Amino acid sequence: MKVYLSEYIYPEAEALLREHVEVVEDFDDVEHIDAIILRAAEVSRDIISKAKNLKVIGKHGVGCNTIDLEAAKEYNIPVVNTPLANTNSVAELIVGLMLNISRNISYCDAKDRKEGFSRIAPPEMTGIELTGKTVGLVGTGNIARRAGEILRNGFQVTLIGYDPYCSEEQAAKWGIKKYDDLKDMLEASDIVNVSVPLTKSTENMISTEEFEHFRKNAILINAARGGIVNEDALYTALKEKKLRAAACDAFVQEPPTGENKLMSLDNFCATPHIGANTEEALVRMGMEVVKEVLDVLDGKDPIHRVV
Ligand SMILES: NC(=O)c1ccc[n+]([C@@H]2O[C@H](COP(=O)([O-])OP(=O)(O)OC[C@H]3O[C@@H](n4cnc5c(N)ncnc54)[C@H](O)[C@@H]3O)[C@@H](O)[C@H]2O)c1
């Protein structure tokens, strides 16, 4: 059996895969590939249609936006992922980014290393606390709920949420007050977290119009996917102080560089898609995706089937 894998996964997971199959790193012999394992690689309709032997596509992680899911469905190729393997790691990063931009941590550190400040506790570096704030969750899925749990336990926040696929009753069971209208939720939020998949319906869901409904002192976190928050609109909103600060772990062009104009703003913080990049999550994602793919190749039913 041949399995395509071109990206880094946890070494023990790769070793387990290599014990059972031949690993190829390109699509040169695409007709003879039995499975694909990917992190961020693109799996297009063209590849799916040419891969006549393909039996399963395994996503290391959650977001399947680089896979043509319609084509996979059409060709009846199961797509599997590791839905809970990185939840906690991403949630912890979200909370870290919140603390960072509410207290200007990265900004202070960068300035300390260069010219430094003229005094301690500089007034222009006055921060805000997370404790007691209202956190608006755009998407109330696994990552958002874990982040919400950490924030509620550690900072006694109030959780509100916008997620059309979650009922009011279900949200209430999770301690989240459901809003049916995104703009209403933004108006009620001190902190806004975006944790939704990138789809046609979520692309640009936070853009110029939505920024009109942010609180002036609000902070925004997007550790989901680039393009869900429109970057031009975010740049303008941050410059015009429609909100206090923002942090993103995901960008339209990745990894982000100084070319991205958001990097010129002091009230913005960027990380290069490190949400799931912890030792713990890499072990879980790697082992789970390899085991799941090997099981499907062995004729077993997939557990975490996306389509
Ligand atoms: N930064 C990283 O490294 C990293 C790692 C893992 C996941 N992610 C991203 O985070 C996203 C969320 O992950 P998760 O594990 O919580 O997934 P999940 O499937 O548990 O949750 C996604 C939630 O989004 C909701 N949703 C879908 N469309 C929506 C819309 N139009 N409006 C509001 N809500 C909507 C769904 O109902 C669901 O509750 C992933 O899709 C992925 O893009 C990023």
PDB file of C-alpha atoms in Angstrom, residues 44-288:
ATOM      1  CA  SER A  44      -7.724  19.103  -4.979  1.00  0.00           C
ATOM      2  CA  ARG A  45     -10.494  17.635  -7.105  1.00  0.00           C
ATOM      3  CA  ASP A  46      -7.867  16.930  -9.738  1.00  0.00           C
ATOM      4  CA  ILE A  47      -5.849  14.745  -7.344  1.00  0.00           C
ATOM      5  CA  ILE A  48      -8.945  12.978  -5.992  1.00  0.00           C
ATOM      6  CA  SER A  49     -10.241  12.230  -9.490  1.00  0.00           C
ATOM      7  CA  LYS A  50      -6.897  10.821 -10.667  1.00  0.00           C
ATOM      8  CA  ALA A  51      -6.249   8.721  -7.544  1.00  0.00           C
ATOM      9  CA  LYS A  52      -8.146   5.630  -8.667  1.00  0.00           C
ATOM     10  CA  ASN A  53      -6.879   3.534  -5.739  1.00  0.00           C
ATOM     11  CA  LEU A  54      -7.593   6.135  -3.067  1.00  0.00           C
ATOM     12  CA  LYS A  55      -9.455   4.712  -0.060  1.00  0.00           C
ATOM     13  CA  VAL A  56      -9.140   7.390   2.609  1.00  0.00           C
ATOM     14  CA  ILE A  57      -7.911  10.947   3.232  1.00  0.00           C
ATOM     15  CA  GLY A  58      -6.651  11.588   6.778  1.00  0.00           C
ATOM     16  CA  LYS A  59      -6.442  15.128   8.132  1.00  0.00           C
ATOM     17  CA  HIS A  60      -3.895  15.627  10.924  1.00  0.00           C
ATOM     18  CA  GLY A  61      -5.946  18.129  12.963  1.00  0.00           C
ATOM     19  CA  VAL A  62      -9.440  19.505  12.500  1.00  0.00           C
ATOM     20  CA  GLY A  63      -9.905  22.075   9.703  1.00  0.00           C
ATOM     21  CA  CYS A  64     -10.419  20.385   6.341  1.00  0.00           C
ATOM     22  CA  ASN A  65     -10.452  23.550   4.220  1.00  0.00           C
ATOM     23  CA  THR A  66      -7.508  22.468   2.028  1.00  0.00           C
ATOM     24  CA  ILE A  67      -9.363  19.309   0.959  1.00  0.00           C
ATOM     25  CA  ASP A  68     -11.977  19.437  -1.796  1.00  0.00           C
ATOM     26  CA  LEU A  69     -14.668  17.846   0.378  1.00  0.00           C
ATOM     27  CA  GLU A  70     -17.282  17.983  -2.395  1.00  0.00           C
ATOM     28  CA  ALA A  71     -15.012  15.966  -4.675  1.00  0.00           C
ATOM     29  CA  ALA A  72     -14.229  13.493  -1.876  1.00  0.00           C
ATOM     30  CA  LYS A  73     -17.966  13.029  -1.318  1.00  0.00           C
ATOM     31  CA  GLU A  74     -18.613  12.605  -5.038  1.00  0.00           C
ATOM     32  CA  TYR A  75     -15.879   9.964  -5.385  1.00  0.00           C
ATOM     33  CA  ASN A  76     -17.000   8.340  -2.128  1.00  0.00           C
ATOM     34  CA  ILE A  77     -13.607   8.747  -0.459  1.00  0.00           C
ATOM     35  CA  PRO A  78     -13.964   9.000   3.334  1.00  0.00           C
ATOM     36  CA  VAL A  79     -12.214  11.993   4.893  1.00  0.00           C
ATOM     37  CA  VAL A  80     -11.251  11.473   8.533  1.00  0.00           C
ATOM     38  CA  ASN A  81      -9.742  13.890  11.042  1.00  0.00           C
ATOM     39  CA  THR A  82      -8.629  14.055  14.687  1.00  0.00           C
ATOM     40  CA  PRO A  83     -11.334  16.316  16.127  1.00  0.00           C
ATOM     41  CA  LEU A  84     -10.296  16.443  19.777  1.00  0.00           C
ATOM     42  CA  ALA A  85      -6.545  15.887  19.547  1.00  0.00           C
ATOM     43  CA  ASN A  86      -5.594  19.561  19.430  1.00  0.00           C
ATOM     44  CA  THR A  87      -8.594  21.162  21.171  1.00  0.00           C
ATOM     45  CA  ASN A  88      -6.833  21.912  24.438  1.00  0.00           C
ATOM     46  CA  SER A  89      -3.648  23.219  22.804  1.00  0.00           C
ATOM     47  CA  VAL A  90      -5.542  25.689  20.632  1.00  0.00           C
ATOM     48  CA  ALA A  91      -7.725  26.745  23.567  1.00  0.00           C
ATOM     49  CA  GLU A  92      -4.646  27.436  25.692  1.00  0.00           C
ATOM     50  CA  LEU A  93      -3.112  29.521  22.900  1.00  0.00           C
ATOM     51  CA  ILE A  94      -6.352  31.503  22.612  1.00  0.00           C
ATOM     52  CA  VAL A  95      -6.213  32.354  26.317  1.00  0.00           C
ATOM     53  CA  GLY A  96      -2.508  33.167  25.966  1.00  0.00           C
ATOM     54  CA  LEU A  97      -3.204  35.567  23.117  1.00  0.00           C
ATOM     55  CA  MET A  98      -5.956  37.205  25.135  1.00  0.00           C
ATOM     56  CA  LEU A  99      -3.586  37.801  28.048  1.00  0.00           C
ATOM     57  CA  ASN A 100      -0.889  38.971  25.654  1.00  0.00           C
ATOM     58  CA  ILE A 101      -2.893  41.681  23.924  1.00  0.00           C
ATOM     59  CA  SER A 102      -4.806  42.774  27.001  1.00  0.00           C
ATOM     60  CA  ARG A 103      -1.461  43.453  28.779  1.00  0.00           C
ATOM     61  CA  ASN A 104       0.723  44.357  25.729  1.00  0.00           C
ATOM     62  CA  ILE A 105       3.143  41.564  26.608  1.00  0.00           C
ATOM     63  CA  SER A 106       4.746  41.043  23.162  1.00  0.00           C
ATOM     64  CA  TYR A 107       4.856  44.774  22.532  1.00  0.00           C
ATOM     65  CA  CYS A 108       6.622  45.460  25.868  1.00  0.00           C
ATOM     66  CA  ASP A 109       9.089  42.634  25.299  1.00  0.00           C
ATOM     67  CA  ALA A 110       9.983  43.817  21.790  1.00  0.00           C
ATOM     68  CA  LYS A 111      10.437  47.410  22.981  1.00  0.00           C
ATOM     69  CA  ASP A 112      12.427  46.339  26.069  1.00  0.00           C
ATOM     70  CA  ARG A 113      14.870  44.555  23.745  1.00  0.00           C
ATOM     71  CA  LYS A 114      15.356  47.643  21.594  1.00  0.00           C
ATOM     72  CA  GLU A 115      15.269  51.133  23.046  1.00  0.00           C
ATOM     73  CA  GLY A 116      13.336  50.199  26.201  1.00  0.00           C
ATOM     74  CA  PHE A 117      10.839  52.423  28.023  1.00  0.00           C
ATOM     75  CA  SER A 118      11.704  55.674  29.810  1.00  0.00           C
ATOM     76  CA  ARG A 119      10.141  54.493  33.077  1.00  0.00           C
ATOM     77  CA  ILE A 120       8.617  51.486  34.763  1.00  0.00           C
ATOM     78  CA  ALA A 121       4.861  50.868  34.485  1.00  0.00           C
ATOM     79  CA  PRO A 122       4.606  53.219  31.501  1.00  0.00           C
ATOM     80  CA  PRO A 123       1.097  54.760  31.459  1.00  0.00           C
ATOM     81  CA  GLU A 124       0.735  54.067  27.723  1.00  0.00           C
ATOM     82  CA  MET A 125       1.158  50.357  28.505  1.00  0.00           C
ATOM     83  CA  THR A 126      -1.835  50.273  30.855  1.00  0.00           C
ATOM     84  CA  GLY A 127      -3.663  47.009  30.277  1.00  0.00           C
ATOM     85  CA  ILE A 128      -7.051  45.553  31.041  1.00  0.00           C
ATOM     86  CA  GLU A 129      -7.989  42.473  33.087  1.00  0.00           C
ATOM     87  CA  LEU A 130      -9.804  39.480  31.654  1.00  0.00           C
ATOM     88  CA  THR A 131     -11.542  38.788  34.966  1.00  0.00           C
ATOM     89  CA  GLY A 132     -15.276  39.310  34.948  1.00  0.00           C
ATOM     90  CA  LYS A 133     -15.458  40.201  31.264  1.00  0.00           C
ATOM     91  CA  THR A 134     -18.059  38.981  28.768  1.00  0.00           C
ATOM     92  CA  VAL A 135     -16.558  36.682  26.159  1.00  0.00           C
ATOM     93  CA  GLY A 136     -18.397  36.367  22.829  1.00  0.00           C
ATOM     94  CA  LEU A 137     -17.754  33.042  21.130  1.00  0.00           C
ATOM     95  CA  VAL A 138     -18.146  33.064  17.346  1.00  0.00           C
ATOM     96  CA  GLY A 139     -18.627  29.324  17.002  1.00  0.00           C
ATOM     97  CA  THR A 140     -19.320  27.228  20.111  1.00  0.00           C
ATOM     98  CA  GLY A 141     -17.450  24.074  19.054  1.00  0.00           C
ATOM     99  CA  ASN A 142     -14.809  22.073  20.872  1.00  0.00           C
ATOM    100  CA  ILE A 143     -12.037  24.681  20.921  1.00  0.00           C
ATOM    101  CA  ALA A 144     -14.319  27.577  21.851  1.00  0.00           C
ATOM    102  CA  ARG A 145     -15.890  25.601  24.690  1.00  0.00           C
ATOM    103  CA  ARG A 146     -12.520  24.503  26.100  1.00  0.00           C
ATOM    104  CA  ALA A 147     -11.245  28.095  25.929  1.00  0.00           C
ATOM    105  CA  GLY A 148     -14.503  29.191  27.570  1.00  0.00           C
ATOM    106  CA  GLU A 149     -14.053  26.637  30.342  1.00  0.00           C
ATOM    107  CA  ILE A 150     -10.506  27.861  31.095  1.00  0.00           C
ATOM    108  CA  LEU A 151     -11.703  31.471  31.057  1.00  0.00           C
ATOM    109  CA  ARG A 152     -14.685  30.786  33.285  1.00  0.00           C
ATOM    110  CA  ASN A 153     -12.678  28.790  35.811  1.00  0.00           C
ATOM    111  CA  GLY A 154      -9.712  31.143  35.826  1.00  0.00           C
ATOM    112  CA  PHE A 155     -11.244  34.530  35.155  1.00  0.00           C
ATOM    113  CA  GLN A 156     -14.939  34.194  36.069  1.00  0.00           C
ATOM    114  CA  VAL A 157     -16.020  35.452  32.651  1.00  0.00           C
ATOM    115  CA  THR A 158     -19.562  35.357  31.291  1.00  0.00           C
ATOM    116  CA  LEU A 159     -19.859  33.313  28.093  1.00  0.00           C
ATOM    117  CA  ILE A 160     -22.143  34.273  25.218  1.00  0.00           C
ATOM    118  CA  GLY A 161     -22.120  32.711  21.781  1.00  0.00           C
ATOM    119  CA  TYR A 162     -23.197  32.889  18.160  1.00  0.00           C
ATOM    120  CA  ASP A 163     -23.466  29.537  16.389  1.00  0.00           C
ATOM    121  CA  PRO A 164     -26.451  28.819  14.127  1.00  0.00           C
ATOM    122  CA  TYR A 165     -25.798  25.078  14.412  1.00  0.00           C
ATOM    123  CA  CYS A 166     -26.136  25.000  18.190  1.00  0.00           C
ATOM    124  CA  SER A 167     -29.530  25.230  19.954  1.00  0.00           C
ATOM    125  CA  GLU A 168     -30.275  27.620  22.802  1.00  0.00           C
ATOM    126  CA  GLU A 169     -30.808  24.633  25.123  1.00  0.00           C
ATOM    127  CA  GLN A 170     -27.529  23.013  24.166  1.00  0.00           C
ATOM    128  CA  ALA A 171     -25.630  26.284  24.600  1.00  0.00           C
ATOM    129  CA  ALA A 172     -27.267  26.815  28.003  1.00  0.00           C
ATOM    130  CA  LYS A 173     -26.099  23.348  29.104  1.00  0.00           C
ATOM    131  CA  TRP A 174     -22.560  24.492  28.313  1.00  0.00           C
ATOM    132  CA  GLY A 175     -23.104  27.708  30.267  1.00  0.00           C
ATOM    133  CA  ILE A 176     -23.240  29.838  27.117  1.00  0.00           C
ATOM    134  CA  LYS A 177     -26.027  32.333  26.409  1.00  0.00           C
ATOM    135  CA  LYS A 178     -26.928  31.941  22.744  1.00  0.00           C
ATOM    136  CA  TYR A 179     -27.379  34.955  20.464  1.00  0.00           C
ATOM    137  CA  ASP A 180     -29.218  34.557  17.160  1.00  0.00           C
ATOM    138  CA  ASP A 181     -27.641  37.650  15.689  1.00  0.00           C
ATOM    139  CA  LEU A 182     -23.873  38.026  15.368  1.00  0.00           C
ATOM    140  CA  LYS A 183     -23.931  41.816  15.590  1.00  0.00           C
ATOM    141  CA  ASP A 184     -25.977  41.734  18.807  1.00  0.00           C
ATOM    142  CA  MET A 185     -23.429  39.368  20.297  1.00  0.00           C
ATOM    143  CA  LEU A 186     -20.514  41.575  19.235  1.00  0.00           C
ATOM    144  CA  GLU A 187     -22.179  44.563  20.907  1.00  0.00           C
ATOM    145  CA  ALA A 188     -22.390  42.615  24.169  1.00  0.00           C
ATOM    146  CA  SER A 189     -18.790  41.291  24.115  1.00  0.00           C
ATOM    147  CA  ASP A 190     -15.628  42.609  25.768  1.00  0.00           C
ATOM    148  CA  ILE A 191     -13.617  39.795  24.230  1.00  0.00           C
ATOM    149  CA  VAL A 192     -14.472  38.118  20.924  1.00  0.00           C
ATOM    150  CA  ASN A 193     -13.101  34.723  19.963  1.00  0.00           C
ATOM    151  CA  VAL A 194     -13.462  33.242  16.483  1.00  0.00           C
ATOM    152  CA  SER A 195     -13.393  29.433  16.334  1.00  0.00           C
ATOM    153  CA  VAL A 196     -15.274  28.351  13.220  1.00  0.00           C
ATOM    154  CA  PRO A 197     -14.168  26.379  10.156  1.00  0.00           C
ATOM    155  CA  LEU A 198     -13.288  28.327   7.002  1.00  0.00           C
ATOM    156  CA  THR A 199     -16.202  27.754   4.626  1.00  0.00           C
ATOM    157  CA  LYS A 200     -18.091  29.840   2.074  1.00  0.00           C
ATOM    158  CA  SER A 201     -20.419  30.976   4.876  1.00  0.00           C
ATOM    159  CA  THR A 202     -17.674  31.953   7.319  1.00  0.00           C
ATOM    160  CA  GLU A 203     -15.256  33.659   4.895  1.00  0.00           C
ATOM    161  CA  ASN A 204     -15.163  37.381   5.799  1.00  0.00           C
ATOM    162  CA  MET A 205     -17.821  36.868   8.471  1.00  0.00           C
ATOM    163  CA  ILE A 206     -16.028  39.503  10.576  1.00  0.00           C
ATOM    164  CA  SER A 207     -15.552  42.466   8.248  1.00  0.00           C
ATOM    165  CA  THR A 208     -16.142  46.230   8.009  1.00  0.00           C
ATOM    166  CA  GLU A 209     -19.828  46.059   8.938  1.00  0.00           C
ATOM    167  CA  GLU A 210     -19.211  43.795  11.924  1.00  0.00           C
ATOM    168  CA  PHE A 211     -16.412  46.020  13.262  1.00  0.00           C
ATOM    169  CA  GLU A 212     -18.989  48.813  13.608  1.00  0.00           C
ATOM    170  CA  HIS A 213     -20.587  46.661  16.329  1.00  0.00           C
ATOM    171  CA  PHE A 214     -17.451  46.016  18.421  1.00  0.00           C
ATOM    172  CA  ARG A 215     -17.027  47.696  21.783  1.00  0.00           C
ATOM    173  CA  LYS A 216     -14.276  50.331  21.721  1.00  0.00           C
ATOM    174  CA  ASN A 217     -12.274  48.473  24.374  1.00  0.00           C
ATOM    175  CA  ALA A 218     -12.899  45.010  22.920  1.00  0.00           C
ATOM    176  CA  ILE A 219     -10.214  42.536  21.963  1.00  0.00           C
ATOM    177  CA  LEU A 220     -10.489  39.985  19.145  1.00  0.00           C
ATOM    178  CA  ILE A 221      -8.798  36.615  18.722  1.00  0.00           C
ATOM    179  CA  ASN A 222      -8.763  34.561  15.531  1.00  0.00           C
ATOM    180  CA  ALA A 223      -6.912  31.296  15.996  1.00  0.00           C
ATOM    181  CA  ALA A 224      -9.155  29.536  13.469  1.00  0.00           C
ATOM    182  CA  ARG A 225      -8.343  30.269   9.834  1.00  0.00           C
ATOM    183  CA  GLY A 226      -7.166  33.240   7.799  1.00  0.00           C
ATOM    184  CA  GLY A 227      -9.924  34.927   5.846  1.00  0.00           C
ATOM    185  CA  ILE A 228     -12.682  34.413   8.420  1.00  0.00           C
ATOM    186  CA  VAL A 229     -11.746  37.842   9.760  1.00  0.00           C
ATOM    187  CA  ASN A 230     -11.184  40.116   6.763  1.00  0.00           C
ATOM    188  CA  GLU A 231      -7.616  41.362   7.157  1.00  0.00           C
ATOM    189  CA  ASP A 232      -8.105  44.727   5.397  1.00  0.00           C
ATOM    190  CA  ALA A 233     -11.156  45.461   7.516  1.00  0.00           C
ATOM    191  CA  LEU A 234      -9.308  44.419  10.678  1.00  0.00           C
ATOM    192  CA  TYR A 235      -6.385  46.691   9.786  1.00  0.00           C
ATOM    193  CA  THR A 236      -8.706  49.678   9.315  1.00  0.00           C
ATOM    194  CA  ALA A 237     -10.708  48.892  12.441  1.00  0.00           C
ATOM    195  CA  LEU A 238      -7.556  48.616  14.590  1.00  0.00           C
ATOM    196  CA  LYS A 239      -6.130  51.815  13.104  1.00  0.00           C
ATOM    197  CA  GLU A 240      -9.397  53.673  13.679  1.00  0.00           C
ATOM    198  CA  LYS A 241      -9.606  52.207  17.213  1.00  0.00           C
ATOM    199  CA  LYS A 242     -12.994  50.600  16.591  1.00  0.00           C
ATOM    200  CA  LEU A 243     -11.658  47.955  18.981  1.00  0.00           C
ATOM    201  CA  ARG A 244      -8.720  47.896  21.357  1.00  0.00           C
ATOM    202  CA  ALA A 245      -6.504  45.134  20.015  1.00  0.00           C
ATOM    203  CA  ALA A 246      -6.456  41.858  18.117  1.00  0.00           C
ATOM    204  CA  ALA A 247      -4.348  38.740  17.812  1.00  0.00           C
ATOM    205  CA  CYS A 248      -4.351  36.162  15.029  1.00  0.00           C
ATOM    206  CA  ASP A 249      -2.766  32.748  14.729  1.00  0.00           C
ATOM    207  CA  ALA A 250      -4.068  32.218  11.186  1.00  0.00           C
ATOM    208  CA  PHE A 251      -3.697  34.355   8.067  1.00  0.00           C
ATOM    209  CA  VAL A 252      -4.695  34.405   4.418  1.00  0.00           C
ATOM    210  CA  GLN A 253      -0.992  34.199   3.438  1.00  0.00           C
ATOM    211  CA  GLU A 254       0.886  31.870   5.752  1.00  0.00           C
ATOM    212  CA  PRO A 255       3.248  32.052   7.484  1.00  0.00           C
ATOM    213  CA  PRO A 256       2.726  35.795   8.012  1.00  0.00           C
ATOM    214  CA  THR A 257       5.611  38.197   7.365  1.00  0.00           C
ATOM    215  CA  GLY A 258       6.253  41.925   7.666  1.00  0.00           C
ATOM    216  CA  GLU A 259       4.607  42.272   4.244  1.00  0.00           C
ATOM    217  CA  ASN A 260       1.256  41.905   5.998  1.00  0.00           C
ATOM    218  CA  LYS A 261       0.215  45.421   6.953  1.00  0.00           C
ATOM    219  CA  LEU A 262      -1.328  44.196  10.215  1.00  0.00           C
ATOM    220  CA  MET A 263       2.266  43.732  11.419  1.00  0.00           C
ATOM    221  CA  SER A 264       2.782  47.489  11.366  1.00  0.00           C
ATOM    222  CA  LEU A 265       0.212  47.977  14.141  1.00  0.00           C
ATOM    223  CA  ASP A 266       1.172  48.142  17.828  1.00  0.00           C
ATOM    224  CA  ASN A 267      -2.243  46.859  18.879  1.00  0.00           C
ATOM    225  CA  PHE A 268      -1.895  43.649  16.896  1.00  0.00           C
ATOM    226  CA  CYS A 269      -0.117  40.407  17.728  1.00  0.00           C
ATOM    227  CA  ALA A 270       0.652  37.551  15.324  1.00  0.00           C
ATOM    228  CA  THR A 271       1.675  33.930  15.744  1.00  0.00           C
ATOM    229  CA  PRO A 272       2.500  31.624  12.794  1.00  0.00           C
ATOM    230  CA  HIS A 273      -0.339  29.071  13.111  1.00  0.00           C
ATOM    231  CA  ILE A 274       1.018  27.494  16.295  1.00  0.00           C
ATOM    232  CA  GLY A 275      -2.374  26.687  17.863  1.00  0.00           C
ATOM    233  CA  ALA A 276      -1.952  22.917  17.632  1.00  0.00           C
ATOM    234  CA  ASN A 277       1.829  23.025  17.747  1.00  0.00           C
ATOM    235  CA  THR A 278       2.486  21.486  21.153  1.00  0.00           C
ATOM    236  CA  GLU A 279       4.265  18.248  21.944  1.00  0.00           C
ATOM    237  CA  GLU A 280       1.062  16.860  23.412  1.00  0.00           C
ATOM    238  CA  ALA A 281      -1.164  17.709  20.450  1.00  0.00           C
ATOM    239  CA  LEU A 282       1.400  16.510  17.890  1.00  0.00           C
ATOM    240  CA  VAL A 283       1.541  13.103  19.587  1.00  0.00           C
ATOM    241  CA  ARG A 284      -2.255  12.843  19.699  1.00  0.00           C
ATOM    242  CA  MET A 285      -2.850  14.095  16.146  1.00  0.00           C
ATOM    243  CA  GLY A 286      -0.068  11.991  14.619  1.00  0.00           C
ATOM    244  CA  MET A 287      -0.952   8.722  16.321  1.00  0.00           C
ATOM    245  CA  GLU A 288      -4.699   9.155  15.813  1.00  0.00           C
TER     246      GLU A 288
END
